[in-house]
Short mmCIF file of C-alpha atoms in Angstrom, two decimals:
data_model
loop_
_atom_site.label_atom_id
_atom_site.label_comp_id
_atom_site.label_asym_id
_atom_site.label_seq_id
_atom_site.Cartn_x
_atom_site.Cartn_y
_atom_site.Cartn_z
CA MET S 1 -5.65 -35.19 -0.45
CA HIS S 2 -3.04 -35.48 -2.80
CA LYS S 3 0.36 -33.85 -2.18
CA ILE S 4 2.74 -32.47 -5.14
CA PHE S 5 6.71 -32.95 -4.47
CA LEU S 6 8.36 -29.59 -3.82
CA GLY S 7 11.42 -27.97 -5.38
CA LEU S 8 12.67 -27.45 -8.69
CA VAL S 9 10.83 -30.10 -10.72
CA PHE S 10 11.19 -30.57 -14.43
CA VAL S 11 8.20 -32.41 -15.89
CA PHE S 12 7.94 -33.10 -19.67
CA PHE S 13 4.60 -33.38 -21.50
CA ALA S 14 3.36 -34.48 -25.05
CA PHE S 15 1.42 -31.10 -25.48
CA PRO S 16 2.91 -27.80 -25.99
CA VAL S 17 5.56 -26.56 -23.18
CA PHE S 18 3.48 -23.57 -22.32
CA ALA S 19 -0.04 -24.04 -21.02
CA LYS S 20 -2.27 -20.92 -21.21
CA THR S 21 -2.81 -20.64 -17.50
CA VAL S 22 -1.22 -21.47 -14.33
CA THR S 23 -2.98 -21.78 -10.94
CA LEU S 24 -2.02 -20.57 -7.45
CA TYR S 25 -3.52 -20.88 -4.13
CA HIS S 26 -2.65 -18.43 -1.59
CA THR S 27 -3.11 -18.44 2.46
CA SER S 28 -1.82 -16.22 5.23
CA ASP S 29 -2.19 -15.84 9.00
CA THR S 30 -3.47 -19.21 9.49
CA HIS S 31 -2.13 -19.09 13.09
CA GLY S 32 -2.99 -22.64 13.99
CA PHE S 33 -6.75 -22.66 13.00
CA PHE S 34 -6.61 -26.21 11.90
CA TYR S 35 -10.48 -26.64 12.56
CA PRO S 36 -13.62 -25.03 11.30
CA ARG S 37 -15.27 -22.36 13.34
CA SER S 38 -19.16 -21.87 12.78
CA GLY S 39 -19.12 -23.77 9.83
CA GLN S 40 -16.26 -22.17 8.15
CA GLY S 41 -12.57 -22.78 7.70
CA GLY S 42 -9.88 -25.59 8.58
CA ALA S 43 -7.32 -27.73 7.00
CA ALA S 44 -9.91 -30.33 5.55
CA SER S 45 -12.08 -27.67 3.75
CA LEU S 46 -8.89 -26.29 2.03
CA ALA S 47 -7.86 -29.85 0.91
CA ALA S 48 -11.33 -30.38 -0.47
CA VAL S 49 -11.00 -27.37 -2.47
CA LEU S 50 -7.42 -28.29 -3.89
CA GLU S 51 -8.88 -31.55 -4.74
CA SER S 52 -11.57 -30.08 -6.69
CA GLY S 53 -9.08 -27.83 -9.01
CA PRO S 54 -6.52 -28.50 -11.26
CA LYS S 55 -4.24 -31.31 -10.89
CA GLU S 56 -1.26 -28.89 -11.28
CA TYR S 57 -0.79 -25.89 -8.93
CA LEU S 58 1.10 -23.90 -6.50
CA LEU S 59 0.04 -23.71 -2.85
CA LEU S 60 1.68 -20.77 -1.18
CA ASP S 61 1.51 -19.10 2.37
CA SER S 62 2.54 -15.65 3.29
CA GLY S 63 3.34 -16.50 7.04
CA ASP S 64 2.09 -16.33 10.64
CA PHE S 65 1.46 -19.93 10.60
CA ALA S 66 3.22 -20.93 13.85
CA GLU S 67 1.22 -19.38 16.85
CA GLY S 68 -2.46 -18.72 17.67
CA THR S 69 -3.90 -21.94 19.09
CA LEU S 70 -2.84 -24.56 21.99
CA GLU S 71 -1.70 -27.06 19.18
CA THR S 72 0.80 -24.65 17.85
CA GLN S 73 1.85 -23.34 21.25
CA ARG S 74 2.46 -26.63 22.76
CA SER S 75 4.39 -27.88 19.60
CA LYS S 76 6.28 -24.39 19.22
CA GLY S 77 4.78 -24.32 16.07
CA LEU S 78 5.94 -27.92 14.79
CA LYS S 79 2.23 -29.09 14.36
CA ALA S 80 1.46 -26.19 11.91
CA VAL S 81 4.44 -27.22 9.82
CA ARG S 82 3.55 -30.98 9.88
CA LEU S 83 -0.15 -30.02 8.76
CA MET S 84 1.50 -27.70 6.05
CA ASN S 85 3.44 -30.64 4.98
CA ALA S 86 0.68 -32.93 4.81
CA LEU S 87 -1.55 -30.53 2.81
CA GLY S 88 1.24 -30.13 0.21
CA TYR S 89 2.32 -26.36 0.52
CA HIS S 90 5.18 -25.76 -1.86
CA ALA S 91 6.34 -22.49 -0.24
CA ALA S 92 5.75 -20.14 2.67
CA THR S 93 7.45 -16.82 3.86
CA VAL S 94 8.36 -15.87 7.38
CA GLY S 95 5.74 -13.97 9.46
CA ASN S 96 6.56 -11.99 12.84
CA HIS S 97 4.86 -14.92 14.82
CA GLU S 98 7.34 -17.42 13.42
CA PHE S 99 9.73 -16.54 16.02
CA ALA S 100 7.21 -16.53 18.89
CA TYR S 101 9.17 -19.51 20.53
CA GLY S 102 12.72 -18.21 20.02
CA ASP S 103 15.57 -18.84 17.55
CA GLU S 104 15.80 -22.48 18.32
CA ALA S 105 12.29 -23.33 17.91
CA PHE S 106 12.38 -21.37 14.64
CA CYS S 107 15.15 -23.52 13.52
CA ALA S 108 13.40 -26.63 14.41
CA MET S 109 10.38 -25.37 12.07
CA LEU S 110 12.92 -24.95 9.26
CA ALA S 111 14.42 -28.45 9.67
CA THR S 112 10.82 -29.98 9.85
CA ALA S 113 9.48 -28.26 6.51
CA GLU S 114 9.03 -30.30 3.46
CA PHE S 115 7.93 -26.98 1.57
CA SER S 116 10.22 -24.40 0.70
CA VAL S 117 10.69 -21.51 3.44
CA LEU S 118 11.54 -18.21 1.30
CA ALA S 119 12.82 -15.08 2.83
CA ALA S 120 15.34 -12.93 0.31
CA ASN S 121 15.67 -10.57 3.52
CA LEU S 122 16.53 -12.87 6.33
CA THR S 123 20.05 -13.83 7.05
CA LEU S 124 22.42 -15.04 9.84
CA SER S 125 23.54 -12.23 11.98
CA GLU S 126 27.03 -13.53 12.16
CA THR S 127 27.80 -14.39 8.60
CA GLY S 128 25.12 -12.69 6.39
CA LYS S 129 24.25 -15.86 4.53
CA TYR S 130 21.02 -17.62 4.49
CA PRO S 131 20.42 -19.88 7.29
CA SER S 132 20.01 -23.67 6.47
CA GLY S 133 16.31 -24.17 5.59
CA ILE S 134 15.99 -20.64 4.11
CA LEU S 135 16.17 -19.79 0.48
CA PRO S 136 15.64 -16.24 -1.06
CA TYR S 137 13.58 -17.51 -4.03
CA GLN S 138 12.45 -20.65 -5.86
CA ILE S 139 11.64 -21.57 -9.24
CA PHE S 140 8.61 -23.98 -9.57
CA GLU S 141 7.56 -25.66 -12.87
CA VAL S 142 3.81 -26.09 -13.22
CA ASP S 143 2.16 -27.29 -16.33
CA GLY S 144 5.29 -26.62 -18.21
CA ALA S 145 5.71 -22.79 -17.22
CA LYS S 146 8.46 -21.62 -14.85
CA ILE S 147 7.07 -19.61 -11.83
CA ALA S 148 9.61 -17.80 -9.51
CA VAL S 149 8.58 -17.29 -6.09
CA ILE S 150 10.63 -14.74 -3.91
CA GLY S 151 9.97 -14.22 -0.21
CA LEU S 152 10.05 -11.33 2.09
CA ALA S 153 10.00 -11.73 5.77
CA ASN S 154 8.24 -9.35 8.19
CA ARG S 155 10.90 -7.16 9.70
CA TYR S 156 9.37 -6.99 13.26
CA PRO S 157 9.08 -10.43 15.02
CA ASN S 158 7.15 -10.39 18.01
CA LYS S 159 10.02 -11.68 20.09
CA THR S 160 13.63 -10.66 20.17
CA VAL S 161 15.79 -12.39 17.35
CA ARG S 162 19.37 -12.55 17.86
CA ALA S 163 20.72 -15.18 15.63
CA TYR S 164 19.02 -13.60 12.52
CA THR S 165 19.06 -10.28 10.74
CA LEU S 166 15.80 -9.08 8.88
CA GLY S 167 16.91 -6.71 6.27
CA HIS S 168 14.85 -4.20 4.35
CA GLN S 169 12.38 -6.16 1.91
CA LEU S 170 12.60 -3.70 -1.04
CA ALA S 171 16.23 -3.88 -1.09
CA ALA S 172 16.40 -7.53 -0.65
CA LEU S 173 13.86 -7.99 -3.75
CA LYS S 174 15.97 -5.52 -5.81
CA GLU S 175 19.10 -7.63 -5.33
CA THR S 176 17.43 -10.96 -5.88
CA LEU S 177 15.43 -10.07 -9.06
CA PRO S 178 18.48 -10.17 -11.63
CA ALA S 179 19.30 -13.87 -10.57
CA VAL S 180 15.55 -14.65 -11.05
CA GLU S 181 15.25 -12.90 -14.18
CA GLN S 182 18.29 -14.65 -15.67
CA GLN S 183 16.36 -18.04 -15.15
CA ASN S 184 13.80 -16.51 -17.78
CA PRO S 185 10.62 -17.23 -15.72
CA SER S 186 7.08 -16.93 -17.18
CA ALA S 187 5.88 -15.08 -14.06
CA VAL S 188 7.45 -13.61 -10.92
CA VAL S 189 5.48 -13.69 -7.63
CA VAL S 190 6.38 -12.26 -4.58
CA LEU S 191 5.42 -13.81 -1.35
CA ALA S 192 5.46 -11.15 1.75
CA HIS S 193 4.11 -11.01 5.19
CA ASP S 194 3.26 -7.47 4.71
CA SER S 195 -0.24 -5.69 3.64
CA LEU S 196 -1.25 -3.33 1.06
CA LYS S 197 -3.25 -2.07 3.79
CA ASP S 198 -0.29 -0.35 5.18
CA ASP S 199 0.46 1.50 1.75
CA ARG S 200 -1.33 4.74 2.37
CA LYS S 201 -1.41 8.30 0.88
CA GLY S 202 1.19 10.34 2.78
CA SER S 203 2.67 7.11 4.50
CA PRO S 204 3.83 4.79 1.59
CA ASN S 205 5.00 1.11 2.52
CA TYR S 206 7.52 -0.89 0.55
CA ILE S 207 4.58 -3.28 -0.73
CA GLY S 208 3.22 -0.29 -2.88
CA ASP S 209 6.76 0.72 -3.96
CA ILE S 210 6.98 -2.82 -5.46
CA ALA S 211 4.50 -1.73 -7.91
CA ARG S 212 5.81 1.95 -8.37
CA GLN S 213 9.36 0.66 -9.08
CA LEU S 214 9.14 -2.67 -10.20
CA GLY S 215 6.26 -3.16 -11.98
CA GLY S 216 6.66 -5.36 -15.09
CA ARG S 217 9.17 -7.18 -13.48
CA VAL S 218 6.92 -8.44 -10.60
CA HIS S 219 3.59 -9.77 -11.78
CA VAL S 220 2.04 -10.72 -8.54
CA VAL S 221 2.19 -9.70 -4.92
CA LEU S 222 0.70 -12.19 -2.30
CA GLY S 223 0.44 -10.47 1.01
CA GLY S 224 -0.73 -10.77 4.66
CA HIS S 225 -0.09 -9.75 8.33
CA ALA S 226 -3.06 -7.18 8.58
CA HIS S 227 -5.71 -10.10 7.92
CA ALA S 228 -7.12 -8.06 5.24
CA VAL S 229 -8.76 -9.35 2.10
CA PHE S 230 -7.65 -7.96 -1.31
CA GLN S 231 -8.80 -9.40 -4.55
CA ASN S 232 -8.10 -8.17 -8.10
CA GLU S 233 -6.35 -5.03 -6.47
CA ARG S 234 -4.09 -3.86 -9.26
CA ARG S 235 -1.48 -1.02 -8.77
CA GLY S 236 -0.04 -0.30 -12.20
CA ALA S 237 0.95 -3.74 -13.80
CA VAL S 238 0.94 -5.60 -10.47
CA LEU S 239 -1.70 -7.71 -8.88
CA PHE S 240 -2.22 -7.79 -5.17
CA VAL S 241 -3.83 -10.50 -3.52
CA GLU S 242 -4.53 -11.12 0.47
CA SER S 243 -6.53 -13.95 1.54
CA GLY S 244 -7.58 -13.01 5.33
CA SER S 245 -6.85 -15.00 8.34
CA ASN S 246 -7.41 -18.15 10.50
CA PHE S 247 -7.94 -20.61 7.63
CA GLN S 248 -11.17 -19.08 6.67
CA ASN S 249 -10.64 -18.47 3.01
CA VAL S 250 -8.26 -19.34 0.04
CA SER S 251 -7.37 -17.33 -2.82
CA LYS S 252 -7.20 -18.71 -6.15
CA ILE S 253 -5.10 -16.94 -8.75
CA THR S 254 -5.10 -17.72 -12.41
CA VAL S 255 -2.13 -16.64 -14.18
CA LYS S 256 -2.72 -16.33 -17.99
CA LEU S 257 0.62 -16.86 -20.30
CA ASP S 258 1.10 -16.26 -24.10
CA ASP S 259 0.59 -19.56 -25.84
CA LYS S 260 3.90 -19.00 -27.94
CA THR S 261 6.23 -17.25 -25.71
CA GLY S 262 5.13 -18.43 -22.50
CA LYS S 263 5.37 -15.08 -21.10
CA PHE S 264 3.10 -13.37 -18.53
CA VAL S 265 -0.07 -11.96 -19.98
CA SER S 266 -2.31 -11.29 -16.87
CA ALA S 267 -3.71 -12.48 -13.56
CA ARG S 268 -6.93 -12.71 -11.80
CA SER S 269 -7.88 -13.85 -8.35
CA LYS S 270 -10.72 -15.14 -6.73
CA LEU S 271 -11.41 -15.67 -2.85
CA ILE S 272 -13.03 -18.91 -2.14
CA PRO S 273 -14.57 -18.83 1.53
CA LEU S 274 -13.93 -22.25 3.09
CA VAL S 275 -17.46 -22.80 4.12
CA LEU S 276 -18.04 -26.40 4.63
CA LYS S 277 -21.42 -26.67 3.14
CA LYS S 278 -20.12 -25.68 -0.03
CA THR S 279 -16.35 -27.06 0.13
CA GLY S 280 -17.10 -30.11 2.00
CA GLU S 281 -14.00 -31.73 3.92
CA ASP S 282 -11.52 -34.05 2.63
CA GLU S 283 -11.36 -37.05 4.97
CA ALA S 284 -7.62 -37.78 4.98
CA ALA S 285 -7.02 -34.09 5.72
CA LYS S 286 -9.58 -34.33 8.57
CA THR S 287 -8.21 -37.25 9.89
CA PHE S 288 -4.86 -35.87 10.01
CA ALA S 289 -5.76 -32.63 11.45
CA ASP S 290 -7.51 -34.20 14.33
CA SER S 291 -4.63 -36.24 15.18
CA LEU S 292 -2.90 -32.97 16.03
CA ARG S 293 -5.74 -31.93 18.52
CA GLU S 294 -4.55 -31.09 22.21
CA ALA S 295 -7.33 -32.88 24.24
CA ASP S 296 -7.91 -30.41 27.07
CA ALA S 297 -8.42 -27.56 24.29
CA ASP S 298 -12.12 -28.22 24.09
CA VAL S 299 -13.00 -28.07 27.64
CA VAL S 300 -15.73 -26.00 28.51
CA VAL S 301 -14.73 -22.92 30.66
CA GLY S 302 -18.06 -20.78 30.86
CA THR S 303 -20.94 -19.72 28.95
CA ALA S 304 -21.71 -16.51 26.93
CA LEU S 305 -25.08 -15.25 26.78
CA SER S 306 -24.68 -13.55 23.59
CA ALA S 307 -21.83 -13.80 20.89
CA LEU S 308 -19.14 -11.19 21.50
CA SER S 309 -18.04 -9.75 17.94
CA LYS S 310 -14.75 -8.86 17.07
CA ARG S 311 -16.37 -5.96 14.97
CA PRO S 312 -18.06 -2.83 16.40
CA SER S 313 -21.68 -3.13 16.63
CA LYS S 314 -22.73 0.35 16.66
CA ARG S 315 -22.61 2.99 14.22
CA LYS S 316 -19.44 5.41 14.36
CA SER S 317 -18.31 3.50 17.25
CA ALA S 318 -14.68 2.13 17.18
CA ASP S 319 -14.66 -0.57 19.91
CA SER S 320 -16.13 -4.13 19.97
CA ALA S 321 -17.63 -6.24 22.72
CA VAL S 322 -14.89 -8.92 22.91
CA ASP S 323 -12.27 -6.29 23.33
CA ASP S 324 -14.05 -4.29 25.59
CA TRP S 325 -14.62 -7.46 27.74
CA VAL S 326 -11.02 -8.28 27.71
CA ALA S 327 -10.22 -4.55 29.16
CA ASP S 328 -12.91 -5.07 31.74
CA ALA S 329 -11.75 -8.23 33.03
CA MET S 330 -8.17 -6.74 33.18
CA CYS S 331 -9.63 -4.30 35.58
CA ARG S 332 -11.64 -6.98 37.49
CA TYR S 333 -8.26 -8.70 38.24
CA ALA S 334 -5.99 -5.57 38.71
CA PRO S 335 -8.33 -2.55 39.72
CA ALA S 336 -7.02 0.71 38.07
CA ASP S 337 -8.47 4.13 36.74
CA ILE S 338 -8.01 2.66 33.39
CA CYS S 339 -7.45 -0.65 31.88
CA ILE S 340 -5.86 -0.68 28.20
CA HIS S 341 -6.26 -3.52 25.85
CA ASN S 342 -4.78 -3.43 22.23
CA THR S 343 -7.35 -4.51 19.74
CA GLY S 344 -4.80 -6.41 17.84
CA GLY S 345 -4.16 -8.65 20.84
CA GLY S 346 -7.87 -9.92 20.46
CA ARG S 347 -7.78 -12.10 17.73
CA VAL S 348 -11.34 -13.35 17.22
CA GLY S 349 -14.93 -13.19 18.79
CA LEU S 350 -16.85 -15.42 21.13
CA PRO S 351 -19.47 -17.70 20.39
CA LYS S 352 -22.88 -17.66 22.05
CA GLY S 353 -23.39 -20.54 24.44
CA ASN S 354 -20.53 -22.66 25.82
CA VAL S 355 -17.24 -21.14 25.70
CA THR S 356 -14.10 -23.63 25.48
CA ARG S 357 -10.36 -23.14 26.51
CA ARG S 358 -9.83 -23.18 22.81
CA ASP S 359 -12.25 -20.29 22.26
CA LEU S 360 -9.99 -18.18 24.64
CA ILE S 361 -6.92 -19.25 23.25
CA GLU S 362 -7.75 -18.45 19.80
CA LEU S 363 -9.30 -15.10 21.12
CA TYR S 364 -5.95 -14.32 22.89
CA PRO S 365 -2.97 -16.63 22.03
CA PHE S 366 -0.21 -14.89 23.83
CA ASP S 367 1.59 -15.50 27.19
CA ASN S 368 1.46 -11.95 28.27
CA SER S 369 1.21 -10.92 32.02
CA VAL S 370 -0.50 -7.81 33.28
CA VAL S 371 1.76 -4.60 34.49
CA SER S 372 0.61 -1.35 36.08
CA ALA S 373 1.93 2.12 35.95
CA GLN S 374 1.26 5.65 37.41
CA VAL S 375 1.12 8.03 34.50
CA SER S 376 -0.03 11.61 33.70
CA GLY S 377 -3.10 12.60 31.91
CA ALA S 378 -0.92 14.25 29.43
CA PHE S 379 0.79 10.69 28.61
CA LEU S 380 -2.78 9.14 28.38
CA ARG S 381 -3.79 11.77 25.83
CA LYS S 382 -0.75 11.09 23.65
CA LEU S 383 -1.37 7.57 24.05
CA VAL S 384 -4.77 7.74 23.01
CA ARG S 385 -4.30 9.76 20.12
CA SER S 386 -1.88 7.42 18.91
CA GLY S 387 -3.90 4.70 19.28
CA LEU S 388 -6.57 6.12 16.97
CA THR S 389 -4.49 5.95 13.68
CA PRO S 390 -4.28 4.81 11.24
CA TRP S 391 -7.36 2.51 12.81
CA ASN S 392 -8.31 1.97 16.22
CA ARG S 393 -5.57 0.11 17.95
CA MET S 394 -6.78 0.25 21.60
CA THR S 395 -9.68 -0.15 23.55
CA TYR S 396 -10.25 0.88 27.28
CA SER S 397 -12.03 0.17 30.55
CA GLY S 398 -12.69 3.15 32.53
CA LEU S 399 -12.11 5.58 29.67
CA THR S 400 -14.01 6.85 26.86
CA VAL S 401 -13.14 8.84 23.73
CA SER S 402 -14.91 11.01 21.18
CA PHE S 403 -12.94 12.27 17.99
CA LYS S 404 -12.97 13.56 14.45
CA LYS S 405 -10.54 13.05 11.62
CA THR S 406 -9.34 15.19 9.07
CA LYS S 407 -9.35 14.15 5.29
CA ASN S 408 -5.71 13.07 5.58
CA GLY S 409 -6.73 10.85 8.53
CA ASP S 410 -5.18 12.92 11.35
CA VAL S 411 -7.16 13.17 14.66
CA LYS S 412 -9.04 16.11 15.52
CA ASN S 413 -11.17 17.45 18.56
CA LEU S 414 -10.21 14.69 20.78
CA LYS S 415 -12.30 14.34 23.93
CA ILE S 416 -11.27 12.12 26.63
CA TRP S 417 -12.83 11.17 29.86
CA VAL S 418 -11.97 8.94 32.90
CA ASN S 419 -15.05 7.40 34.67
CA GLY S 420 -17.17 10.02 33.54
CA GLU S 421 -14.86 12.87 34.15
CA THR S 422 -12.98 15.09 31.66
CA LEU S 423 -9.08 14.08 31.48
CA GLN S 424 -6.88 16.35 33.16
CA ASP S 425 -3.25 16.53 31.66
CA ASP S 426 -1.69 17.22 35.23
CA LYS S 427 -3.55 14.61 37.19
CA ALA S 428 -1.86 11.33 38.03
CA TYR S 429 -3.69 8.15 36.84
CA THR S 430 -3.16 4.45 37.60
CA ILE S 431 -3.45 2.33 34.41
CA VAL S 432 -2.87 -1.34 33.98
CA THR S 433 -2.39 -2.96 30.52
CA ASN S 434 -0.58 -6.27 29.27
CA SER S 435 3.03 -6.91 29.43
CA TYR S 436 3.51 -6.53 25.49
CA ILE S 437 1.95 -2.97 25.50
CA GLY S 438 3.76 -2.11 28.89
CA SER S 439 7.05 -2.97 27.63
CA GLY S 440 7.01 -0.48 24.92
CA ARG S 441 6.50 -2.83 22.01
CA GLY S 442 3.68 -2.60 19.08
CA GLU S 443 1.19 0.03 19.75
CA GLY S 444 2.70 0.85 23.35
CA LYS S 445 5.92 2.45 21.75
CA LEU S 446 5.14 5.52 24.06
CA PHE S 447 5.74 3.52 27.24
CA LYS S 448 9.46 3.70 26.35
CA THR S 449 9.43 7.27 27.22
CA LEU S 450 8.50 6.54 31.09
CA PRO S 451 11.05 6.60 33.61
CA GLN S 452 12.72 3.28 34.40
CA GLY S 453 10.94 1.59 37.05
CA THR S 454 7.54 3.33 36.36
CA VAL S 455 6.04 0.02 34.87
CA ARG S 456 5.57 -2.87 37.36
CA PRO S 457 4.05 -6.37 37.28
CA ALA S 458 0.27 -6.19 38.39
CA GLY S 459 -0.15 -9.96 39.11
CA ASP S 460 1.25 -13.28 38.26
CA LYS S 461 -1.55 -14.61 35.94
CA THR S 462 -1.41 -14.62 32.22
CA MET S 463 -3.84 -12.66 30.27
CA ARG S 464 -5.51 -16.19 29.10
CA ARG S 465 -5.92 -17.38 32.73
CA ILE S 466 -7.47 -13.84 33.55
CA LEU S 467 -10.00 -14.29 30.96
CA GLU S 468 -10.48 -17.89 31.81
CA ASP S 469 -11.17 -17.08 35.62
CA ASP S 470 -13.51 -14.35 34.65
CA PHE S 471 -16.16 -16.72 33.80
CA LYS S 472 -16.20 -17.83 37.61
CA ARG S 473 -18.54 -14.77 37.81
CA GLY S 474 -21.09 -16.51 35.93
CA PRO S 475 -22.56 -16.32 32.33
CA LEU S 476 -21.03 -13.67 30.26
CA ALA S 477 -23.00 -10.86 29.15
CA PRO S 478 -21.65 -8.46 26.28
CA PRO S 479 -20.31 -5.41 27.95
CA LYS S 480 -21.56 -1.94 26.90
CA THR S 481 -19.80 -0.87 23.67
CA GLY S 482 -19.59 2.83 22.29
CA ARG S 483 -16.72 3.75 24.35
CA ILE S 484 -14.65 5.18 21.20
CA VAL S 485 -16.76 7.00 19.06
CA GLN S 486 -15.91 9.04 15.77
CA LYS S 487 -18.12 11.77 15.02
#
């Protein structure tokens, strides 16, 4: 496993100053998944890919590396940073999960990072200046070519941030570009923790605005956050790349430069799935990653009779087996008319056979508790409708849904049943959900419209403990899906 020192490095070669191509590697939303799952992914596989490629490259990450596993949780993100140091990352930006452990822990991660942490829109609240350990951009020299990388942090951290201000990304990018351009880079790369998936017809996102407003000045946008995969996606003059999540893949971006002028000509990308049978594992990286393991993470807590997929298994169904199980387990712990689980809270599926504590933490890495409330059917109708766009963001125990969508993506012909009976707008229903949704965050913003005191604790166990205890009932059979059907 080799490592390239970071920073603004000037290297002189005997051959012409500008090479024909420059190689970038990109990951995002690794979430502490240091180890393979079902023969794919992990740090050692990535290191093997890097070893097999060109000696000069940039290794970049679009954020959300600090939360997702027991290793990252107990170290407050520091183990993820240490692993990235060892892998030789050159730069990363800041995702919403980098703030999972509070401002002090975020500051500790910055102090530990040996790679550049880039976020042009992240400043200190008191002074408006960049914090120690944060740069708006960095110029890297690779094979004689100057590559500018500008970072854009996600504006919506998953925990309250007080010490820092997260400004609008496009405004920060426009403010930063002139200083970058004065250094005459061969190519300008934006490293962002946001996704092209969110740039939709009728609902534009700043990511798409980069191409619409800054095409020709920005050449490549490396995104994340949505756990999506985009390869060779071009909007005008800009190449967009996203690499999925959980250390399952790495994108290889080849930037072609003019031999004589050194200016940007074109870029293309290739997704490399980190399948161990194809990539192998770098032994040094494997040894280091294994040294970071939390010993009790791999304790078996139960058995699954079949794999529980994160993807819907039925045609036209929008709910998955693993998300439905989370909702059902919640209702078994805190009985209610309806239990509500946000599908973004469930990160991965469960394997068939032995299920370990690591599997459950990777499925649900958050410390949320559960809360209950009594709400009207009219509130539920609004909540369900909001959860169906732009994709299915909720699943339920005790509630089933059918709907259609217009060409513009709006919901129509919405029908809702509670335990087999048609939802009544004027009837009161008892609901249970996790504390993240119940506090009005994320998909649960409608909960902010409820009178103060409506939402109350429904037990003292965390969601992960509820899921682990659910295995005490015996081997887990996949629940019946088809609760949310698009016709």
